[in-house]
CSV table of C-alpha atoms in Angstrom, one decimal:
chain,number,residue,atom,x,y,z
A,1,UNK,CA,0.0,0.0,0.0
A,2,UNK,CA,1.6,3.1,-0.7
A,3,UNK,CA,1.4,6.0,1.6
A,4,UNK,CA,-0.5,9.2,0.7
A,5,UNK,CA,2.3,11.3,1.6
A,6,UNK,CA,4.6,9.5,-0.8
A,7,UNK,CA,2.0,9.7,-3.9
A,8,UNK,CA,3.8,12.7,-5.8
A,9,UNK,CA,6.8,11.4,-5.2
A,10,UNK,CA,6.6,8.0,-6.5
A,11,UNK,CA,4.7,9.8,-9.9
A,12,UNK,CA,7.5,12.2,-10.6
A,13,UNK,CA,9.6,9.3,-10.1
A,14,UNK,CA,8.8,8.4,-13.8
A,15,UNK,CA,10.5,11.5,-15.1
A,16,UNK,CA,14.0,11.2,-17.1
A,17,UNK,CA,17.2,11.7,-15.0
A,18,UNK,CA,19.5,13.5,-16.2
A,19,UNK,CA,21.2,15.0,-12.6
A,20,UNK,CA,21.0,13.1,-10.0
A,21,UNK,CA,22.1,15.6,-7.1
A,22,UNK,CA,20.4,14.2,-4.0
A,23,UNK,CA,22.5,12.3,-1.3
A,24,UNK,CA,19.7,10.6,1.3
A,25,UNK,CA,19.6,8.5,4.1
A,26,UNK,CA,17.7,5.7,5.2
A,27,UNK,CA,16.6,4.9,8.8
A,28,UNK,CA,17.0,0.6,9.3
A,29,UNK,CA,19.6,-2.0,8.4
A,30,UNK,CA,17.6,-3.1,5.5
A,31,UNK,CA,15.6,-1.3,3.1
A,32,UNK,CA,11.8,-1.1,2.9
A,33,UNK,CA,9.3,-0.1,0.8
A,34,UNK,CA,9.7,3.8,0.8
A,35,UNK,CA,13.7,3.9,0.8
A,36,UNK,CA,13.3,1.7,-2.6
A,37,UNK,CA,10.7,4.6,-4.2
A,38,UNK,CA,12.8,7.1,-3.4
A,39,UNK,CA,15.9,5.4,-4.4
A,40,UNK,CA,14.2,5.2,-8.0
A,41,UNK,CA,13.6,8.8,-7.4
A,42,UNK,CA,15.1,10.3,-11.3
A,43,UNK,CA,16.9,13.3,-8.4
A,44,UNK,CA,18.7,10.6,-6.0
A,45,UNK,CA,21.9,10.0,-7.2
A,46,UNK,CA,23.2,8.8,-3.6
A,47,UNK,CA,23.1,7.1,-0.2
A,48,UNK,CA,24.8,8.0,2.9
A,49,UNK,CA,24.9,5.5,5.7
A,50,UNK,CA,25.5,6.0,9.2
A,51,UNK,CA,26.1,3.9,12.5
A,52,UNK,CA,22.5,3.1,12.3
A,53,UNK,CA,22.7,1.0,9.9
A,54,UNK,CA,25.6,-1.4,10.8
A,55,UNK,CA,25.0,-4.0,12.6
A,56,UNK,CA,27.8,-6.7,11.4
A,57,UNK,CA,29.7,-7.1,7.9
A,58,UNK,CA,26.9,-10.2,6.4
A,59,UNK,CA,24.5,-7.0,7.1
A,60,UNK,CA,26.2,-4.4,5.5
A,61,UNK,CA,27.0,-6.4,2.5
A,62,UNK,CA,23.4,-7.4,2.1
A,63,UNK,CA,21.8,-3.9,2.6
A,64,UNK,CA,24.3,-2.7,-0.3
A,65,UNK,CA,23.6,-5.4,-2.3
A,66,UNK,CA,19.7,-4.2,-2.1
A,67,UNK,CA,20.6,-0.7,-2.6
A,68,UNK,CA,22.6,-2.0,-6.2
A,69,UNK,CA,19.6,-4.3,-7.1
A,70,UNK,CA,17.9,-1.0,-7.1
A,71,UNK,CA,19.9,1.1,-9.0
A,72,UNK,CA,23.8,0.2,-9.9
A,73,UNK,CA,24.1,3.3,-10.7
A,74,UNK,CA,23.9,4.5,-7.0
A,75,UNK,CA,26.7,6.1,-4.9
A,76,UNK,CA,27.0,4.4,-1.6
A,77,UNK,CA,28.4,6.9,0.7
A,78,UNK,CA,29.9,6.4,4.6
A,79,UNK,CA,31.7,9.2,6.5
A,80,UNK,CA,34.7,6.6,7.7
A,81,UNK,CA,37.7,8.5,8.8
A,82,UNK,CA,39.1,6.8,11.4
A,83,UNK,CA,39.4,8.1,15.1
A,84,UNK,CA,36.1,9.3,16.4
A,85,UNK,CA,34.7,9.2,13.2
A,86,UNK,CA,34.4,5.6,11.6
A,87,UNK,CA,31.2,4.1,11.3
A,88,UNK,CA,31.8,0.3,11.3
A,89,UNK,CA,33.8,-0.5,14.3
A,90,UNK,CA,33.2,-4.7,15.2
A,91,UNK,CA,32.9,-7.9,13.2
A,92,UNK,CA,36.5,-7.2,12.3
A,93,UNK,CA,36.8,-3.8,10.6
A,94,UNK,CA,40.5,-2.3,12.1
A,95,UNK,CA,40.4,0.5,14.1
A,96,UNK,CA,41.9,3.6,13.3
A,97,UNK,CA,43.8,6.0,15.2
A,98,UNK,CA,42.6,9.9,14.3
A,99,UNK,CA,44.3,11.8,11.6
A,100,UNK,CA,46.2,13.9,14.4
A,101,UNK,CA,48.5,10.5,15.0
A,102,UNK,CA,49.7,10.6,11.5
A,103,UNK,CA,50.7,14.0,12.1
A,104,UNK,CA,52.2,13.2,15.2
A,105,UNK,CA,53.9,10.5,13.6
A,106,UNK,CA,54.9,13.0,10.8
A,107,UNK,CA,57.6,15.5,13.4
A,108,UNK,CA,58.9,11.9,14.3
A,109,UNK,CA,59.6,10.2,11.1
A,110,UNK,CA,58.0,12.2,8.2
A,111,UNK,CA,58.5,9.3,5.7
A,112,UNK,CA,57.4,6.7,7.7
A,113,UNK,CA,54.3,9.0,8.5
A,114,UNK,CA,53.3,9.2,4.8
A,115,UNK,CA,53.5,5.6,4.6
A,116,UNK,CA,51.7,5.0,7.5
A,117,UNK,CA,48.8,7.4,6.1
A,118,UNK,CA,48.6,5.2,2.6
A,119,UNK,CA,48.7,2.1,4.9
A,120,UNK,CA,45.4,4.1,6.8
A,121,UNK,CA,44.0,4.8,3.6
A,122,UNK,CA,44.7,1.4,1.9
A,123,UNK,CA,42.9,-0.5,5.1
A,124,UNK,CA,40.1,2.0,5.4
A,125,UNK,CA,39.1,1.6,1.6
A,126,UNK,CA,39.5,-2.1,1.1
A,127,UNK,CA,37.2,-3.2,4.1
A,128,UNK,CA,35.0,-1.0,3.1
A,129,UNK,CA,34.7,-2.1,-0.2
A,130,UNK,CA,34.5,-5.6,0.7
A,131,UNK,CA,31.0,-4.3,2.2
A,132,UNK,CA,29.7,-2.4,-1.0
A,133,UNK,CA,30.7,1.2,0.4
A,134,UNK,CA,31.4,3.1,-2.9
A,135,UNK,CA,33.1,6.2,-1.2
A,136,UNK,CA,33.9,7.2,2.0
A,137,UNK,CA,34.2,11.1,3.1
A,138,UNK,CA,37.7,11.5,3.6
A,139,UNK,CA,40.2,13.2,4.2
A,140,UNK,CA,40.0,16.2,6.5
A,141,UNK,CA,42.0,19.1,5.1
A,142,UNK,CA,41.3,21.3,8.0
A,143,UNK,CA,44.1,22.7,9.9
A,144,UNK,CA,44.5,22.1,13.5
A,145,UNK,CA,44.5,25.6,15.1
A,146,UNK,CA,43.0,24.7,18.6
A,147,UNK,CA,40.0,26.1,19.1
A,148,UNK,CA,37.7,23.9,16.8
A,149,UNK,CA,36.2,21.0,18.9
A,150,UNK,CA,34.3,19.7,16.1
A,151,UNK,CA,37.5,19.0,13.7
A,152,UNK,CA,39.9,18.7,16.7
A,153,UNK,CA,42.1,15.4,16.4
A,154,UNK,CA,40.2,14.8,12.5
A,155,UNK,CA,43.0,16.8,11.4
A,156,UNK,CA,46.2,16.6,10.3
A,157,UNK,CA,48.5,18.9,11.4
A,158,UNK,CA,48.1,22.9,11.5
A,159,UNK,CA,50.7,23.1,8.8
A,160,UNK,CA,49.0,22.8,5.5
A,161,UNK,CA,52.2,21.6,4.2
A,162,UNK,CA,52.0,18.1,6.7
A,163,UNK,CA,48.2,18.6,6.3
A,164,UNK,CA,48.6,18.2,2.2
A,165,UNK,CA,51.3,15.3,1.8
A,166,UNK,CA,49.6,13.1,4.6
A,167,UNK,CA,45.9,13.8,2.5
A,168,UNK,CA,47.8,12.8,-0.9
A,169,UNK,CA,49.9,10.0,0.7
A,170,UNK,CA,46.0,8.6,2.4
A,171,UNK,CA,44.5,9.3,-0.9
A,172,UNK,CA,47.0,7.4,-2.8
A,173,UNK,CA,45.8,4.0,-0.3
A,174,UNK,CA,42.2,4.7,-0.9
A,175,UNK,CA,42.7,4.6,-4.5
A,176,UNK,CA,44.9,1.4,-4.5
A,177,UNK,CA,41.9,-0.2,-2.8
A,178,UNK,CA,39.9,1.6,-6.3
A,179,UNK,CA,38.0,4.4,-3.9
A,180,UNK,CA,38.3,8.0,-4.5
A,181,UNK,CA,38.1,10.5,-1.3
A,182,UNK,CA,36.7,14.0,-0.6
A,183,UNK,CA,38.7,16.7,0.5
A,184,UNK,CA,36.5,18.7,3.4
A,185,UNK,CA,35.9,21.0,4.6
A,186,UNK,CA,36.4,24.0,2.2
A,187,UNK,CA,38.4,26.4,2.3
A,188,UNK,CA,38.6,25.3,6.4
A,189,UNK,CA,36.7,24.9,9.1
A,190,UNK,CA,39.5,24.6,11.8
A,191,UNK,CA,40.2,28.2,12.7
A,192,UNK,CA,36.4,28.6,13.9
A,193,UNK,CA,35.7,27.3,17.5
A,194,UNK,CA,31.8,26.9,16.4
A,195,UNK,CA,30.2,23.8,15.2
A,196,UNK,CA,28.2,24.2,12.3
A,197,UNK,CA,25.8,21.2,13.3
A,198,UNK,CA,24.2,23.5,15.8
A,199,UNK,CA,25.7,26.9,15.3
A,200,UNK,CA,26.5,29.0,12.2
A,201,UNK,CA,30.4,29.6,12.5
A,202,UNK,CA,32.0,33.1,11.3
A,203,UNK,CA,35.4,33.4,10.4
A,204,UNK,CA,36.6,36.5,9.7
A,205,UNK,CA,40.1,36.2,8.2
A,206,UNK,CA,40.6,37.7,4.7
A,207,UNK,CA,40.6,36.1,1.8
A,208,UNK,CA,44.6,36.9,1.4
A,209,UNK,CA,44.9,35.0,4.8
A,210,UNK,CA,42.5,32.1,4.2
A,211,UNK,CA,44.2,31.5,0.7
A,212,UNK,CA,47.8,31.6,1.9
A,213,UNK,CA,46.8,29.4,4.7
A,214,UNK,CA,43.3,26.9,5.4
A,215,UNK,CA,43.2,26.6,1.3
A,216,UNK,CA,46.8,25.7,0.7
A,217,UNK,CA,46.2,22.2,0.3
A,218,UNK,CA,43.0,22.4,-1.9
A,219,UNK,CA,45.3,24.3,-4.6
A,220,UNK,CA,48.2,21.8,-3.7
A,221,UNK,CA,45.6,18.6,-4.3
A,222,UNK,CA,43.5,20.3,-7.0
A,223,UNK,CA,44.5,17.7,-9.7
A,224,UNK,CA,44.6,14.6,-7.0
A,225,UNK,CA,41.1,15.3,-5.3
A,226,UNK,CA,38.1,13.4,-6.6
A,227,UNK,CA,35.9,15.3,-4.7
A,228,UNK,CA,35.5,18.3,-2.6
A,229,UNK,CA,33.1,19.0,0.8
A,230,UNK,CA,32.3,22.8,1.8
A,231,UNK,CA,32.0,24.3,4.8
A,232,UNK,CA,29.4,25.6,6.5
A,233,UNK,CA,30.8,28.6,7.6
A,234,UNK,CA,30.6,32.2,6.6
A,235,UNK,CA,33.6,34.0,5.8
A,236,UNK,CA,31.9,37.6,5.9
A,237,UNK,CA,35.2,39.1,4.0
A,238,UNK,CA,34.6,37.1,0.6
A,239,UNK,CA,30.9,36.5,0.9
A,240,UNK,CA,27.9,37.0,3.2
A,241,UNK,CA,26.9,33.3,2.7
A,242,UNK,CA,29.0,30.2,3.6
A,243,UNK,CA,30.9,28.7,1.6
A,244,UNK,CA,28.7,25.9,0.3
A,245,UNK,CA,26.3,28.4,-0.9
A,246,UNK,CA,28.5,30.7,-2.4
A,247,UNK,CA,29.2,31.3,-6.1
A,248,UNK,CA,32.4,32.8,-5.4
A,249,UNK,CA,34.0,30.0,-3.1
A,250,UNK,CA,32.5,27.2,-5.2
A,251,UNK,CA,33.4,28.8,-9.2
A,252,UNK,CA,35.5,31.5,-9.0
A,253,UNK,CA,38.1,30.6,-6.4
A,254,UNK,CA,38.0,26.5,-6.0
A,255,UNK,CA,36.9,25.9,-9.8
A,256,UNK,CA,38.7,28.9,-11.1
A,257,UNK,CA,41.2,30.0,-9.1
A,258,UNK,CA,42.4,27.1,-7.4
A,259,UNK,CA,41.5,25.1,-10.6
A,260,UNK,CA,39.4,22.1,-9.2
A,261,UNK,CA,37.9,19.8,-12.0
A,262,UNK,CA,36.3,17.1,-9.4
A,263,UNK,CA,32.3,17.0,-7.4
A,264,UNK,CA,31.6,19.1,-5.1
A,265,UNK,CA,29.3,17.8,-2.3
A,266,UNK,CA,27.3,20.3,0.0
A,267,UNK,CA,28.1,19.0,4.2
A,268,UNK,CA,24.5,17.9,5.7
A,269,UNK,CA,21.6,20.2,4.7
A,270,UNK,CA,19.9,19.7,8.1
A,271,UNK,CA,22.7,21.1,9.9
A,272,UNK,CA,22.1,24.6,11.9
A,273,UNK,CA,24.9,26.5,9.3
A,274,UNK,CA,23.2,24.6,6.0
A,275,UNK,CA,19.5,26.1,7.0
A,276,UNK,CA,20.3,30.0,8.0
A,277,UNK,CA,20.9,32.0,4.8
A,278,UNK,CA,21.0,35.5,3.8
A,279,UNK,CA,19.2,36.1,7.2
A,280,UNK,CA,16.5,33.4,6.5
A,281,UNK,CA,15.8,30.2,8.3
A,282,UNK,CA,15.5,28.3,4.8
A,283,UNK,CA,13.5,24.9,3.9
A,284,UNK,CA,15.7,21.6,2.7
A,285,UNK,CA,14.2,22.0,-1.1
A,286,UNK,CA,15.2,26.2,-1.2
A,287,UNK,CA,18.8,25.3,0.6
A,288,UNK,CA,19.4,22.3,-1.9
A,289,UNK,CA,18.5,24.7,-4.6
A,290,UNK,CA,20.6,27.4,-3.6
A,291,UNK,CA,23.9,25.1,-3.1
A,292,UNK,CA,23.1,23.0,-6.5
A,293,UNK,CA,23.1,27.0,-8.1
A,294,UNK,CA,26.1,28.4,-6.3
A,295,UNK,CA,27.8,25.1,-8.0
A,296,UNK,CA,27.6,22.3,-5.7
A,297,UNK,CA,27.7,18.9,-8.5
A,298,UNK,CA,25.4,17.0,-5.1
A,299,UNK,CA,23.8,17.7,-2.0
A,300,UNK,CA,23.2,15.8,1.3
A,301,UNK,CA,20.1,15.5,4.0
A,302,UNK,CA,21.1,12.8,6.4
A,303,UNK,CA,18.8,12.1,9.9
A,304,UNK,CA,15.9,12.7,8.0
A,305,UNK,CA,14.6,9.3,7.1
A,306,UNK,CA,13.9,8.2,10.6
A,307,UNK,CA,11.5,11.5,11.1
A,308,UNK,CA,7.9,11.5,10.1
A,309,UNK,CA,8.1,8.6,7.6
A,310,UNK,CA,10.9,10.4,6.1
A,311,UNK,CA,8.5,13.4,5.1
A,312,UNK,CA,11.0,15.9,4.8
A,313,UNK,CA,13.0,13.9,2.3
A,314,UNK,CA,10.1,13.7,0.3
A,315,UNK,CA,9.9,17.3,0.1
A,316,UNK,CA,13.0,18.0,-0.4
A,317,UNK,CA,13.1,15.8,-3.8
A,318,UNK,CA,9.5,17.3,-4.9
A,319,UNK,CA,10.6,20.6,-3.7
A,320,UNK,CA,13.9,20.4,-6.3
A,321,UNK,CA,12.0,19.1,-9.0
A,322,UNK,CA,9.6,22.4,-8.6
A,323,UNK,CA,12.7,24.9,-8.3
A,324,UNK,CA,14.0,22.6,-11.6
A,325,UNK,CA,10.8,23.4,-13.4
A,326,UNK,CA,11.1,26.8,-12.5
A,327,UNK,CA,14.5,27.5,-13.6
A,328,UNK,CA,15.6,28.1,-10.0
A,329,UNK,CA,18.8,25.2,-10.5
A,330,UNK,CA,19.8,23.9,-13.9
A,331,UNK,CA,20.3,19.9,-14.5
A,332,UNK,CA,24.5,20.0,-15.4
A,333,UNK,CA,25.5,16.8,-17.2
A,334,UNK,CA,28.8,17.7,-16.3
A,335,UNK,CA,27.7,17.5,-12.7
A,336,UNK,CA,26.5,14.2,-13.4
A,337,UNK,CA,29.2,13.1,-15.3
A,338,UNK,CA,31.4,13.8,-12.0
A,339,UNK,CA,28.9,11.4,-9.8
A,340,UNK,CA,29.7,8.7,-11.7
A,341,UNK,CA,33.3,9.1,-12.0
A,342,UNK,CA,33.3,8.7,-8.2
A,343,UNK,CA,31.7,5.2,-8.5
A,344,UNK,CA,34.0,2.5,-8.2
A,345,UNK,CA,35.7,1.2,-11.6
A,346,UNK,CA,37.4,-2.2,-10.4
A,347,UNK,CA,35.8,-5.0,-8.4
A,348,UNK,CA,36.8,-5.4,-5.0
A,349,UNK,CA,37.9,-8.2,-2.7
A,350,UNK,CA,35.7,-10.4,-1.0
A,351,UNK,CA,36.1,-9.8,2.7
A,352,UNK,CA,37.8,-13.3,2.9
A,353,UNK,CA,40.2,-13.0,0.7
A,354,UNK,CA,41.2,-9.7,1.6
A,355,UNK,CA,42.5,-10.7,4.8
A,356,UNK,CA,45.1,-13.0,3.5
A,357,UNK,CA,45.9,-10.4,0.4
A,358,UNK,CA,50.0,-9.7,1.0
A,359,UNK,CA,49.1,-5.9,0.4
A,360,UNK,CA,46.4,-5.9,3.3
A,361,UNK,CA,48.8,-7.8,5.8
A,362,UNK,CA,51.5,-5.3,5.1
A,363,UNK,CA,49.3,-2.4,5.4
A,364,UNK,CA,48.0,-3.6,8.7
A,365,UNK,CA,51.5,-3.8,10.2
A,366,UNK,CA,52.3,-0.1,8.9
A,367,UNK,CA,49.2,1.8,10.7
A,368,UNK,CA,50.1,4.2,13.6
């Protein structure tokens, strides 16, 4: 029986896809009826899963397999970093020390440390792949300054130098397990002591300062990033909205400027610096809108599955496809073409045989 609330939404449905911007949660360990309509929505390009829906590795492995049997074409999704941040933490999945170890490893033994962080990568990718994860949202190019609570030990190092060669050496072990990462959070979200999940952060550097600083490693990585996460912060000096909503973060400095060809993902619509623009407490379909304009390639609600029936997702997706129809965002074939470059072009190792691979042994032994 299909729910009342979900009519439009399974009708539009039928329409030709030809951007498939929206990154979307679901609420369960499997999928039911009304994540599989709007998983055929022509709009939903991705999936983002959370702790939620972990429960062992046979799980995992089954729920992606439903999600495929759906649509192949689907971008499974995980923010996995290691530290505080890793999703899947039993049933064998390795533990990973923060991002701050590799930089503490780094003013001990800066080789070793940028092995270590393609050993980090290399580990982090291939048991995730081994589960039907597609891409996992890392690494964190913020700088450590101090203050931020929310990026804290995620990062690095405060040296965009250490912060850049530890990324590129843990990007070079995602991709020899076939993943591709995302650089976040542009242009940086360490110097700000807010958290943008429940506040709207300010930071008000100059753009001269932000540039020769926070940003160094986006212009250093611009050729070796996949893709590319914005903050949710307002840097009132270069533009009065954040950076995620801003034409002139998103095109004219990390397109233009800093000469970034890869996807750009909006951070979590439903959080407190995604909804509060130009002044204006904003709905999910108008902030989607307004970051799929500015130049975001995809945008993510996550949490918003288990409220209501998922009401608000359905919104947002009938929502877009009105602003579409009204010439409020424009379908970009180039920004599809970048969502499926991020999809996974090899085959990966089944969990069993990964864990007598050579490569994965050595790896293991390597880690921080």
């Amino acid at each position: 029986m299909t729910d009342r609330r979900s009519t439009r939404s399974a009708r539009t449905a039928a329409a030709p896809a030809v951007h498939a911007p929206v990154v979307l949660d679901i609420a369960g360990l499997s999928l039911d009826a009304a994540d599989r309509r709007r998983l055929r929505h022509p709009l939903v390009g991705g999936l983002i899963l959370f702790g939620r829906n972990w429960r062992d590795r046979a799980q995992l492995t089954a729920l992606n397999a439903e999600i495929k049997a759906v649509r192949p074409d689907l971008l499974v999704c995980i923010d996995h970093e290691g530290g505080r941040v890793q999703r899947c933490r039993s049933d064998g999945f390795t533990h990973l020390a923060p991002m701050r170890a590799l930089g503490e490893l780094w003013m001990k033994d800066a080789m070793r440390a940028t092995d270590a962080a393609t050993a980090c990568g290399y580990v982090l990718a291939a048991e995730l792949r081994a589960c039907g994860v597609d891409l996992s949202f890392t690494p964190v190019l913020d700088l450590d300054h101090g203050p931020s609570g929310v990026i804290g030990d995620r990062a690095f190092h405060r040296d965009p130098r250490v912060a850049a060669l530890l990324a590129k050496s843990l990007m070079h072990g995602l991709l020899l397990a076939g993943m591709a990462g995302c650089g976040k959070h542009f242009p940086g979200h360490g110097f700000v002591a807010a958290d943008s999940h429940t506040e709207v952060p300010v930071d008000r550097r100059s753009l001269k300062a932000i540039l020769e600083d926070d940003a160094r490693p986006y212009e250093w990585l611009a050729t070796s990033l996949a893709s590319v996460m914005p903050a949710h912060v307002i840097y009132p000096k270069v533009d009065a909205r954040p950076a995620g909503f801003s034409q002139r973060w998103l095109q004219d400095i990390l397109r233009g400027r800093l000469g970034f060809g890869g996807a750009i993902f909006s951070d979590d619509l439903s959080m407190e610096g995604a909804r509060r623009i130009d002044g204006r407490d904003l709905g999910y379909a108008e902030a989607a809108g307004l970051a799929l304009a500015a130049g975001c390639d995809l945008v993510l609600l996550c949490n918003r599955s288990a409220v209501d029936g998922g009401r608000e997702l359905d919104e947002l997706l009938d929502g877009l496809l009105e602003a579409q129809s009204r010439g409020q965002w424009r379908a970009d074939p180039d920004s599809e073409a970048r969502r499926l470059a991020l999809i996974p072009q090899t085959l990966p190792l089944a969990w069993d045989e990964l864990m007598h691979q050579p490569a994965y042994q050595q790896a293991l032994e390597r880690l921080p």
